[in-house]
Tab-separated table of C-alpha atoms and ligand atoms in Angstrom:
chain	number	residue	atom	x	y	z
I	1	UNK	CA	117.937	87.653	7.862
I	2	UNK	CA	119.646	84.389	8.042
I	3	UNK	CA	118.040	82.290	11.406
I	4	UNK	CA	121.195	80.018	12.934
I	5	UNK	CA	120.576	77.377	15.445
I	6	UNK	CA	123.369	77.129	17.943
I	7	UNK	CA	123.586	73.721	19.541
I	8	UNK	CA	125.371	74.148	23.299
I	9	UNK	CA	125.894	77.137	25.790
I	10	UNK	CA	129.384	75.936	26.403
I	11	UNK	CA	132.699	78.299	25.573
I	12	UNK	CA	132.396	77.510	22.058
I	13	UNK	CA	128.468	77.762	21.400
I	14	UNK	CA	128.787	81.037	23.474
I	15	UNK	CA	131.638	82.525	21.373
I	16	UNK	CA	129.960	81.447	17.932
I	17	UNK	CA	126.229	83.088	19.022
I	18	UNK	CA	128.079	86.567	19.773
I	19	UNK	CA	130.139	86.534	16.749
I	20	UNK	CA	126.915	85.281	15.068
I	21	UNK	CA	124.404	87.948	16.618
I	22	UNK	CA	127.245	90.379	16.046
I	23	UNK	CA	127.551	89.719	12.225
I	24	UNK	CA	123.588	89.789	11.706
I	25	UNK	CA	122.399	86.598	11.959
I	26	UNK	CA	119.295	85.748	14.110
I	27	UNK	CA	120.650	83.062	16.606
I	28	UNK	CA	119.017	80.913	18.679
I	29	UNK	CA	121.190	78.993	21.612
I	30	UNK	CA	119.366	75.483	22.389
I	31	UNK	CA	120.870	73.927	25.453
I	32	UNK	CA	119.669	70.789	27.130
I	33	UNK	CA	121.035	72.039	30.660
I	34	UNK	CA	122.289	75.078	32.030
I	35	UNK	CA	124.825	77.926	30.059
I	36	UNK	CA	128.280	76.674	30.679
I	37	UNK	CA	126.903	73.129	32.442
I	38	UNK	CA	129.093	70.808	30.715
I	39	UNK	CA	132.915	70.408	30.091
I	40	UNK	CA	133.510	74.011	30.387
I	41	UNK	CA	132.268	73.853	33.696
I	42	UNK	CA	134.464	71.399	34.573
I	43	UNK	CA	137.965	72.196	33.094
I	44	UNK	CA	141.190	73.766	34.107
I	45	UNK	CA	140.279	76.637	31.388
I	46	UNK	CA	144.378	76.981	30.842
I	47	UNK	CA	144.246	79.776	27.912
I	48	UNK	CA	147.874	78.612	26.240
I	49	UNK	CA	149.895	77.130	23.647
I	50	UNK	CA	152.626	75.654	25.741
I	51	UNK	CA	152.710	72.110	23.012
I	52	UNK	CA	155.944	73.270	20.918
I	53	UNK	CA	154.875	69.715	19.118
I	54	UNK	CA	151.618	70.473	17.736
I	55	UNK	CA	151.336	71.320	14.000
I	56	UNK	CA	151.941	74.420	12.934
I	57	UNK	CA	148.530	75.388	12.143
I	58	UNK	CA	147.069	74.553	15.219
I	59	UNK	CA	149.888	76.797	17.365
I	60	UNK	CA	148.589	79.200	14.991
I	61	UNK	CA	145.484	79.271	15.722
I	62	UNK	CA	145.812	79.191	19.402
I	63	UNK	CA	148.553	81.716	19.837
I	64	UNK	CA	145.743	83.656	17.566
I	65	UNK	CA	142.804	83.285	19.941
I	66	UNK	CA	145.791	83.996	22.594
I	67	UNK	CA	145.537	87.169	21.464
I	68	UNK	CA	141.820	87.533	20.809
I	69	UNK	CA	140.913	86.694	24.735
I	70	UNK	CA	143.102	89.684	25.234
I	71	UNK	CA	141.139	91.729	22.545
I	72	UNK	CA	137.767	90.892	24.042
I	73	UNK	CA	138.793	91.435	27.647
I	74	UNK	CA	139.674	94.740	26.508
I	75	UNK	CA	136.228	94.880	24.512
I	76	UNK	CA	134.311	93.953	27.856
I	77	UNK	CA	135.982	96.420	30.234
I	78	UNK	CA	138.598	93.759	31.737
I	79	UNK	CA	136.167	91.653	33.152
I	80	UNK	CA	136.858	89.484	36.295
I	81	UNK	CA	136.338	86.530	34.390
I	82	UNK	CA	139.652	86.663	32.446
I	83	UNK	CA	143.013	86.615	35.014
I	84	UNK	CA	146.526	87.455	32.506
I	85	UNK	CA	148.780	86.141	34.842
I	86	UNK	CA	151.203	84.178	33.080
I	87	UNK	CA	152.124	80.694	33.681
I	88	UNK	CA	155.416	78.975	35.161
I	89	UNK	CA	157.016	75.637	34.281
I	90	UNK	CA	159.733	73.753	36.103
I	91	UNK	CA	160.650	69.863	36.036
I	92	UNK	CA	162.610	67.586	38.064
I	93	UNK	CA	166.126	67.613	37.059
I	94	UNK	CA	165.918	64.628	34.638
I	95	UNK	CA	163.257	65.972	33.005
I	96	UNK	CA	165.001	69.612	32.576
I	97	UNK	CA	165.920	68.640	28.893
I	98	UNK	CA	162.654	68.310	27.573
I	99	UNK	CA	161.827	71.099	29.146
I	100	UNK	CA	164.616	73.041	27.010
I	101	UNK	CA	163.616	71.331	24.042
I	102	UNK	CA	159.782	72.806	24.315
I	103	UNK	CA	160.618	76.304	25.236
I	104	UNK	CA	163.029	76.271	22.341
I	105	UNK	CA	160.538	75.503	20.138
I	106	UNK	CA	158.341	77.400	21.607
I	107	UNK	CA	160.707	80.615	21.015
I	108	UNK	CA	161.256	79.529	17.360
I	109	UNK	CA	157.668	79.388	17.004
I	110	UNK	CA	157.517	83.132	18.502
I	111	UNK	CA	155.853	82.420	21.821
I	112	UNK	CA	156.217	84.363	24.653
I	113	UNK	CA	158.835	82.209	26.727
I	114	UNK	CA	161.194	82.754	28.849
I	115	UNK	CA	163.845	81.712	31.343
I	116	UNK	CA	163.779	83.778	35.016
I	117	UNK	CA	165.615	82.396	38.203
I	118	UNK	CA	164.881	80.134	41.102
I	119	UNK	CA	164.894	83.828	42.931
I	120	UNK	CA	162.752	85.383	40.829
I	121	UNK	CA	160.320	82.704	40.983
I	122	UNK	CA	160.245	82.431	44.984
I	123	UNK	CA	159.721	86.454	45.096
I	124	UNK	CA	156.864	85.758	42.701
I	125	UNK	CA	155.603	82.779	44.440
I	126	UNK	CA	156.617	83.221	48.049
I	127	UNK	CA	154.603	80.192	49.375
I	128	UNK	CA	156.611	77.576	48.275
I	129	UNK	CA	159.533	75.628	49.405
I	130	UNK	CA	162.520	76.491	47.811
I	131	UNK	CA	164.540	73.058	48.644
I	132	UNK	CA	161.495	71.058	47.030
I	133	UNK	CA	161.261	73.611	43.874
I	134	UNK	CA	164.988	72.650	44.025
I	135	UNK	CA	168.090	74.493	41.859
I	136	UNK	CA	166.216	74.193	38.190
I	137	UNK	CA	165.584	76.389	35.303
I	138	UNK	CA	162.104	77.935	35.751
I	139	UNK	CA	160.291	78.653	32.338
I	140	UNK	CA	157.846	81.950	32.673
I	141	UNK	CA	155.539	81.917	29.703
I	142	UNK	CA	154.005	85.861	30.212
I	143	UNK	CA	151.452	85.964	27.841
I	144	UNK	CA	149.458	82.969	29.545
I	145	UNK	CA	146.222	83.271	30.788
I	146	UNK	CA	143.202	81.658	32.283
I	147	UNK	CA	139.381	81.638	32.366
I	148	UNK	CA	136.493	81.759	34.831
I	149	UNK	CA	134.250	79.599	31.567
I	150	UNK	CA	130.736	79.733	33.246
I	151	UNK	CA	131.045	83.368	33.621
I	152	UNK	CA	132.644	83.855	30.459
I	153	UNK	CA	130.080	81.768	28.655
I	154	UNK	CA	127.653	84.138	30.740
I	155	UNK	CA	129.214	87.045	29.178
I	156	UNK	CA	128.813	85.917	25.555
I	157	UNK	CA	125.508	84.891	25.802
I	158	UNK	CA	124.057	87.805	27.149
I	159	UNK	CA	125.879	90.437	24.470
I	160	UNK	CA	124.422	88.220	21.895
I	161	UNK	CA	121.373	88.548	23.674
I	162	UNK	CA	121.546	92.100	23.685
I	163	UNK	CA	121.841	92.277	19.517
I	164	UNK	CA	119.019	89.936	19.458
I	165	UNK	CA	119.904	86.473	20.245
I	166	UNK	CA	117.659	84.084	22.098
I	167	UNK	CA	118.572	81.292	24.899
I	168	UNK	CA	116.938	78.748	25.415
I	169	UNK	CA	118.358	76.911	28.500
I	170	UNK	CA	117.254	73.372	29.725
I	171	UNK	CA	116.043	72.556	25.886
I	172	UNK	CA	117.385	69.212	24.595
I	173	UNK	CA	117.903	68.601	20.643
I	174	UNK	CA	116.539	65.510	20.063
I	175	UNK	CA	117.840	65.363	16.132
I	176	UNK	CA	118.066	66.924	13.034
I	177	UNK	CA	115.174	67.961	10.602
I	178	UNK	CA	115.811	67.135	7.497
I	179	UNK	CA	115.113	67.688	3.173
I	180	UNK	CA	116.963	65.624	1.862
I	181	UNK	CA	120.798	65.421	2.557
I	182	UNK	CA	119.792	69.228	3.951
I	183	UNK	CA	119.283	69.708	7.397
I	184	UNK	CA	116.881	72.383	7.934
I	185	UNK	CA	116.262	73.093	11.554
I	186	UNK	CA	116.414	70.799	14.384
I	187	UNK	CA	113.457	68.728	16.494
I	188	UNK	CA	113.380	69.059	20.156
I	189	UNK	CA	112.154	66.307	22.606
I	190	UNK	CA	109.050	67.427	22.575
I	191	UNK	CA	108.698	66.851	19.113
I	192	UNK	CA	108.684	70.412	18.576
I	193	UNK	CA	110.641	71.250	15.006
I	194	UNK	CA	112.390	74.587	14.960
I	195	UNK	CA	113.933	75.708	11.795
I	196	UNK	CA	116.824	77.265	10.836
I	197	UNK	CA	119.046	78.232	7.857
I	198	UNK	CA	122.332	76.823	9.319
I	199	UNK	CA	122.463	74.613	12.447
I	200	UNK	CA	125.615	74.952	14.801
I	201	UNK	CA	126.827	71.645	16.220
I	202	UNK	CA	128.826	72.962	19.135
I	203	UNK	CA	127.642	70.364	21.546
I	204	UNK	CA	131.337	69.545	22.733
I	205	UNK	CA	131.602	65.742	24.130
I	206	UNK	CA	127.704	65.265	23.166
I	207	UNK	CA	128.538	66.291	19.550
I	208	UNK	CA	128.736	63.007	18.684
I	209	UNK	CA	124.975	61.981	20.209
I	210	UNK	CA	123.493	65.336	18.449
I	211	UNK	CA	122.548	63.142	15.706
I	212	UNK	CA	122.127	59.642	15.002
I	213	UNK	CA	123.046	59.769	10.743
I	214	UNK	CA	126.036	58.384	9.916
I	215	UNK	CA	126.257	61.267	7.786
I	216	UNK	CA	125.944	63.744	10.529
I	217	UNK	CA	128.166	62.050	13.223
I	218	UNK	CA	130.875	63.701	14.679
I	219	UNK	CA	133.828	61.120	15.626
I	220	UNK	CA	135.114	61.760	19.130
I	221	UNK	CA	137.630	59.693	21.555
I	222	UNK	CA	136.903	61.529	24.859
I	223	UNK	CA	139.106	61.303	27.827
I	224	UNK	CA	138.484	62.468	31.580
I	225	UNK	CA	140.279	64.877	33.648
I	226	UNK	CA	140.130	65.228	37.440
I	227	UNK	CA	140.294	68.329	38.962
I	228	UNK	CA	140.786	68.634	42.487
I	229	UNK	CA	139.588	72.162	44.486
I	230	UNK	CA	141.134	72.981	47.562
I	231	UNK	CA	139.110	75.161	50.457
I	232	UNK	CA	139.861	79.216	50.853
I	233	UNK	CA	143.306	79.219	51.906
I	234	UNK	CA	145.521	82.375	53.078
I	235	UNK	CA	147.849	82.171	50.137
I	236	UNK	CA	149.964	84.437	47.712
I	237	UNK	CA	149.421	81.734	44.687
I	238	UNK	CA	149.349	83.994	41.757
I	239	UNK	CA	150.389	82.398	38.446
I	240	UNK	CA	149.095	79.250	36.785
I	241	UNK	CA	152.159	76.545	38.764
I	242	UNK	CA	153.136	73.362	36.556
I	243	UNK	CA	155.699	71.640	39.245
I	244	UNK	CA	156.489	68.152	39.377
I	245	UNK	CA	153.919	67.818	42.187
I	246	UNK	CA	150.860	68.733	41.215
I	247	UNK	CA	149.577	71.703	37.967
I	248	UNK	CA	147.420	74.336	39.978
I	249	UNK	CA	146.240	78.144	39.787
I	250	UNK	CA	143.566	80.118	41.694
I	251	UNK	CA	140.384	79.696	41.516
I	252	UNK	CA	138.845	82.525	43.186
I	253	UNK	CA	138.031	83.522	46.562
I	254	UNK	CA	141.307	81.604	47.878
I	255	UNK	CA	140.705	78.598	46.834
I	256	UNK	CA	143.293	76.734	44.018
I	257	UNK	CA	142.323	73.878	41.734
I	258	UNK	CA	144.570	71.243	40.714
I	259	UNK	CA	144.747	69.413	37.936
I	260	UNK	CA	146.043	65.713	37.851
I	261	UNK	CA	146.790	64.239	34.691
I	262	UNK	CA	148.821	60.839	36.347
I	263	UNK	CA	145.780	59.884	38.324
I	264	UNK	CA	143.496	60.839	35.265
I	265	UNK	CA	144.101	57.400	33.470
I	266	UNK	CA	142.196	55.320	36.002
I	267	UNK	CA	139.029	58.064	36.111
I	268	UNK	CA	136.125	56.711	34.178
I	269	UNK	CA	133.068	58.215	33.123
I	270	UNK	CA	131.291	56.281	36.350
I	271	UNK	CA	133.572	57.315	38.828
I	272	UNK	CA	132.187	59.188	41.363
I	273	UNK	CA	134.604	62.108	43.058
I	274	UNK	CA	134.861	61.736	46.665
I	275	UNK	CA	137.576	64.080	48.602
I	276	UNK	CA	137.712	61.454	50.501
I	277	UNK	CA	139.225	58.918	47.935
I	278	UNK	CA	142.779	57.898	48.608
I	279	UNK	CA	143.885	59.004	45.129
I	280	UNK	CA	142.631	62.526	46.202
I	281	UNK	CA	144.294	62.312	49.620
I	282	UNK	CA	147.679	61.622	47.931
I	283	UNK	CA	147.233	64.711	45.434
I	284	UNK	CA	147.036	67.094	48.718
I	285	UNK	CA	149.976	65.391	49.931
I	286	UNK	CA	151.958	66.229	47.122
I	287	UNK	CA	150.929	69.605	46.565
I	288	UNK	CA	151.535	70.069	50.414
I	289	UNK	CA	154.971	69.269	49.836
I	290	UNK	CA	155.337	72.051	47.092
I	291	UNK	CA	153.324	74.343	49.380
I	292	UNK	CA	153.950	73.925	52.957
I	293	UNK	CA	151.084	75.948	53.919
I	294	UNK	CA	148.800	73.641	53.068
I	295	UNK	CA	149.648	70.628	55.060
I	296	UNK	CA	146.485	68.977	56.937
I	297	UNK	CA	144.144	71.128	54.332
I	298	UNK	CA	141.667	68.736	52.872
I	299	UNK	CA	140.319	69.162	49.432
I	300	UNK	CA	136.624	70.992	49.719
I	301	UNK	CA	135.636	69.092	46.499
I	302	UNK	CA	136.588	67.254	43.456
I	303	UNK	CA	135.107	67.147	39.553
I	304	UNK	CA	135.712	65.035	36.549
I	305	UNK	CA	135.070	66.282	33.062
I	306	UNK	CA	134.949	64.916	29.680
I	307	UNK	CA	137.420	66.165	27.287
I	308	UNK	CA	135.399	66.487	23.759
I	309	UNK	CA	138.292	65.076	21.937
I	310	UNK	CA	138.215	64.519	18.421
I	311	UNK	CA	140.479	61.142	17.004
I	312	UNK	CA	143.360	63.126	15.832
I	313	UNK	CA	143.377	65.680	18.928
I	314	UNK	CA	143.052	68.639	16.281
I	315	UNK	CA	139.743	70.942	16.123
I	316	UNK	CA	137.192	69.759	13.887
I	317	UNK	CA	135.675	72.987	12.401
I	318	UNK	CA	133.144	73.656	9.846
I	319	UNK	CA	130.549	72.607	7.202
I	320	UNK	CA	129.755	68.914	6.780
I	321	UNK	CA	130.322	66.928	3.163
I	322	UNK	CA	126.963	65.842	2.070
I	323	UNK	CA	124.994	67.920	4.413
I	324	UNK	CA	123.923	71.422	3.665
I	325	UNK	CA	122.869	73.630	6.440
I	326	UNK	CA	124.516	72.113	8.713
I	327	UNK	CA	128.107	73.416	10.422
I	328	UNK	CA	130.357	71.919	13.226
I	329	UNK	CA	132.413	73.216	15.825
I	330	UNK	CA	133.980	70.780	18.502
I	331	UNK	CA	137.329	70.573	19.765
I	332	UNK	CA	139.485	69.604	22.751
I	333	UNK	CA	141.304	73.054	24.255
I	334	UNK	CA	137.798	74.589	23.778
I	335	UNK	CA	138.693	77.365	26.162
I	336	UNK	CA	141.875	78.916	24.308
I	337	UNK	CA	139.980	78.644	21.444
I	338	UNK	CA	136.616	79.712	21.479
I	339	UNK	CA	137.205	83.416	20.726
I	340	UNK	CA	138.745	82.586	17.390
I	341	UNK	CA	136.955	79.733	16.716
I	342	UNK	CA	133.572	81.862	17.320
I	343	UNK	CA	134.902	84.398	15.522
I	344	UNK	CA	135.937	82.539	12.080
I	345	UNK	CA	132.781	80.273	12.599
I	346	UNK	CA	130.210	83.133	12.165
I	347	UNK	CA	132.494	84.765	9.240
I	348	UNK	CA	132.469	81.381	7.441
I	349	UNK	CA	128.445	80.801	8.104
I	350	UNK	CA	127.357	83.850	7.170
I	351	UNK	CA	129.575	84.997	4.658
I	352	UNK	CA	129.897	81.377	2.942
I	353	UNK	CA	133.322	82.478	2.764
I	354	UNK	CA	136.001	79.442	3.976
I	355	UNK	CA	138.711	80.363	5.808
I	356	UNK	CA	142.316	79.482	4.888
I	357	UNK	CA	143.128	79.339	8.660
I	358	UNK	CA	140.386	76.655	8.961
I	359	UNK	CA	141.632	74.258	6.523
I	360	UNK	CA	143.513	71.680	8.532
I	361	UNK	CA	140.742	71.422	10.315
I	362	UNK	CA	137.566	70.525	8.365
I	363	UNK	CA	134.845	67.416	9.265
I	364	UNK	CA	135.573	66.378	6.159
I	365	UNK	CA	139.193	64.361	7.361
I	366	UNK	CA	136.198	62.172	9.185
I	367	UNK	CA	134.108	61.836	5.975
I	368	UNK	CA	135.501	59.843	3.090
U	1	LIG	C1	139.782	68.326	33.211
U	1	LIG	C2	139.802	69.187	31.977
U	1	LIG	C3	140.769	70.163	31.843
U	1	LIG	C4	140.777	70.977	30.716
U	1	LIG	N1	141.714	71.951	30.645
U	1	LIG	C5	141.701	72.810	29.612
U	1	LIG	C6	142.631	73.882	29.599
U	1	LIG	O1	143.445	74.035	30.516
U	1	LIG	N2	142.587	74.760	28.553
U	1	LIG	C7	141.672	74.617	27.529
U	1	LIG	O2	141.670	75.449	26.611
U	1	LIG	N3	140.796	73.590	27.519
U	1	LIG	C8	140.781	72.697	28.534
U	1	LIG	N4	139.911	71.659	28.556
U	1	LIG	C9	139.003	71.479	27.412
U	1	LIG	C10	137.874	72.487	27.420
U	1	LIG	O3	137.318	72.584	28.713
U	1	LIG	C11	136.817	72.093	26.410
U	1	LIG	O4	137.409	71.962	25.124
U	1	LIG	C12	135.698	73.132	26.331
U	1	LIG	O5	135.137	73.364	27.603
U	1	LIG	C13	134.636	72.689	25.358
U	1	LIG	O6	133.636	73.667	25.340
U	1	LIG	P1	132.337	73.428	24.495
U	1	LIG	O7	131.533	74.672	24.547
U	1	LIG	O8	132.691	72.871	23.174
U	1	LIG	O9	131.606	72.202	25.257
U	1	LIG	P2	130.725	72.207	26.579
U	1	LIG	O10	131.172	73.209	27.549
U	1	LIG	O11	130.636	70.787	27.031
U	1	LIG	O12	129.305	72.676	26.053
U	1	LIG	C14	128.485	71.826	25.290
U	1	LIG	C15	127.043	72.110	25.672
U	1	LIG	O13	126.198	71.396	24.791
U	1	LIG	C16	125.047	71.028	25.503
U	1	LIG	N5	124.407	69.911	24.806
U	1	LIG	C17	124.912	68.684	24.589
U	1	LIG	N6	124.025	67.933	23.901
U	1	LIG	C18	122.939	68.708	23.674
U	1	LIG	C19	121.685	68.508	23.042
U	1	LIG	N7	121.365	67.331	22.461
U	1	LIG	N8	120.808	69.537	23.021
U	1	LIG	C20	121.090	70.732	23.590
U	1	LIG	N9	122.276	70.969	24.220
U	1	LIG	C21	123.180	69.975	24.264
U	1	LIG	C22	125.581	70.644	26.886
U	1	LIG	O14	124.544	70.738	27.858
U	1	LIG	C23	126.711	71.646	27.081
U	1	LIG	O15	126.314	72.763	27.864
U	1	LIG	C24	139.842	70.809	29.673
U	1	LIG	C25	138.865	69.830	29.795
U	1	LIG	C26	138.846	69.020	30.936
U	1	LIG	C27	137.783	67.995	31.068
């Protein structure tokens, strides 16, 4: 039986253990904190392909894993952790052609996108105010979804436990052991070597740290994203919202997070999120003035995450030149894609079988 080290209990390490469990490997999950602890944990989990720019191959693959979240929700008895409720786009008025321009691509492309009224969207979304939504086009793109990750991650882990799978939480990889140019398990901190057949790298924005060999190194250009939660509030907000204000969807229990990309340039990896920061104070303002309702609410808490964002924004998935053994899966987006990327992942690994839908996407861009 083929032993596979999984690297990370994020979205993707989660997705690529089931599918891995599922098509016979023996998998073991290594991860230094807890199962869905790191960028997953911290993301706006937006389950889309709403870019009508980005390549071809990439819309593929996400209106693909679109499809497959759907699949597996069905598969796990529509599970609380997925929510299918579609997502809705409008833009100030100067902005309204762009907006045009994307869902026409999007169309051409075959996504689910459409144009419903100003009416339509205030019976959908009764809470807010219909003089700041203004007299727009609203685009309704149905088939969008989005993710409770921990949970999700949760989910994967323990139906690949079920076939077999072992998880090791709070278990660091220190490096890579090595024959040669193969790698052929990994060492923990404790100097503890475990070995393994084929070593998953799905260590998201730490992929990069995994290992120190210039000929294992994953290249990454990480950027941080501030997310902004507001307390339980007596709201109808339904849908995933991109307005001009603020982009924001449930988040369970009442509460709605918000997801500022503006303010997002001047986070760093050392700021330290305060509801009480100015920049904050100014988000609730404007999402106040989308939503009256929530005038004098305060935000209950705030979180940055780390985007694991390869150079060229694409995923980087697959075996590494030079390096037998050894497989990686990292990419920005990680939450739309994990189902597929799991999925094609454990076909490639244990099958040794590439997959054409993979090729755009291979380490090797990163390894001449
Ligand atoms: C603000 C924000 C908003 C986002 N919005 C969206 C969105 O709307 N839609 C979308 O699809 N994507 C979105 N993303 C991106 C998405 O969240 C990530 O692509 C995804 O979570 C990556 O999952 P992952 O499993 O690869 O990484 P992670 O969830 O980070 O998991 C990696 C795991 O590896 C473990 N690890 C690291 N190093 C080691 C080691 N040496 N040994 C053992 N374990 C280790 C970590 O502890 C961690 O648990 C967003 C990201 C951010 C920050």
């Amino acid at each position: 039986m083929m032993q596979v080290i999984v690297i990370g209990a994020g979205a993707v390490g989660a997705a690529t253990a089931f599918r891995l469990a599922q098509a016979g490997a023996r998998v073991t999950v290594l991860d230094a904190g807890r199962i869905g602890g790191g960028t997953s944990g911290t993301s706006f989990a937006w389950i889309n392909s709403a870019n009508g720019e980005v390549p071809p191959a990439y819309h593929a693959l996400r209106t693909a894993s679109m499809a497959l979240h759907r699949e597996l929700a069905a598969e796990f008895g529509n599970p609380d952790w997925y929510h299918p409720a579609g997502g809705l786009q409008w833009m100030r008025p100067e902005q309204v052609p762009a907006l045009e321009d994307n869902v026409r691509r999007l169309q051409a492309r075959g996504y689910a996108a459409e144009w419903i009224t100003r009416t339509r969207l205030l019976e959908m979304e009764p809470d807010l105010d219909p003089d700041v939504v203004g007299d727009v086009p609203v685009a309704w793109f149905p088939e969008e979804a989005w993710l409770d990750p921990v949970p999700y991650a949760g989910a994967m882990l323990r139906a690949a436990s079920a076939l077999g799978a072992e998880v090791r939480i709070h278990t660091r990889v220190a490096g890579m052991a090595m024959q040669g140019s193969r790698v052929t398990g990994v060492t923990l901190a404790d100097g503890t070597t475990l070995p393994a057949d084929t070593v998953v790298n799905c260590a998201g924005r730490w992929a990069d740290a995994v290992a120190e060999d210039a000929g294992l190194r994953i290249p990454l250009a990480p950027t941080h994203g501030f997310l902004v939660f507001t307390p339980p509030v007596a709201l109808a907000v339904a849908h995933l919202l991109h307005a001009p204000e603020a982009n924001l969807r449930p988040d369970g229990a009442g509460r709605l997070m918000l997801v500022w990309n503006d303010f997002a340039a001047a986070v760093t990896a050392d700021t330290k999120p305060d509801p009480a920061m100015p920049e904050v104070q100014a988000i609730m303002r404007s999402v106040a003035r989308l939503i009256p309702a929530l005038a004098g609410v305060e935000a209950e808490a705030v979180r940055i995450g780390t985007r694991p964002l390869p150079p060229d924004g694409l995923s980087i998935v697959g075996p590494v030149p030079r390096m037998e053994g050894y497989y990686v899966a990292v990419t920005h987006s990680g939450i739309t894609l994990s189902p597929l990327l799991g999925k094609l992942a454990a076909a490639e690994i244990t099958t040794g079988r590439p997959d054409p839908a993979l090729a755009a996407f291979r380490p090797a861009r990163f390894f001449n």
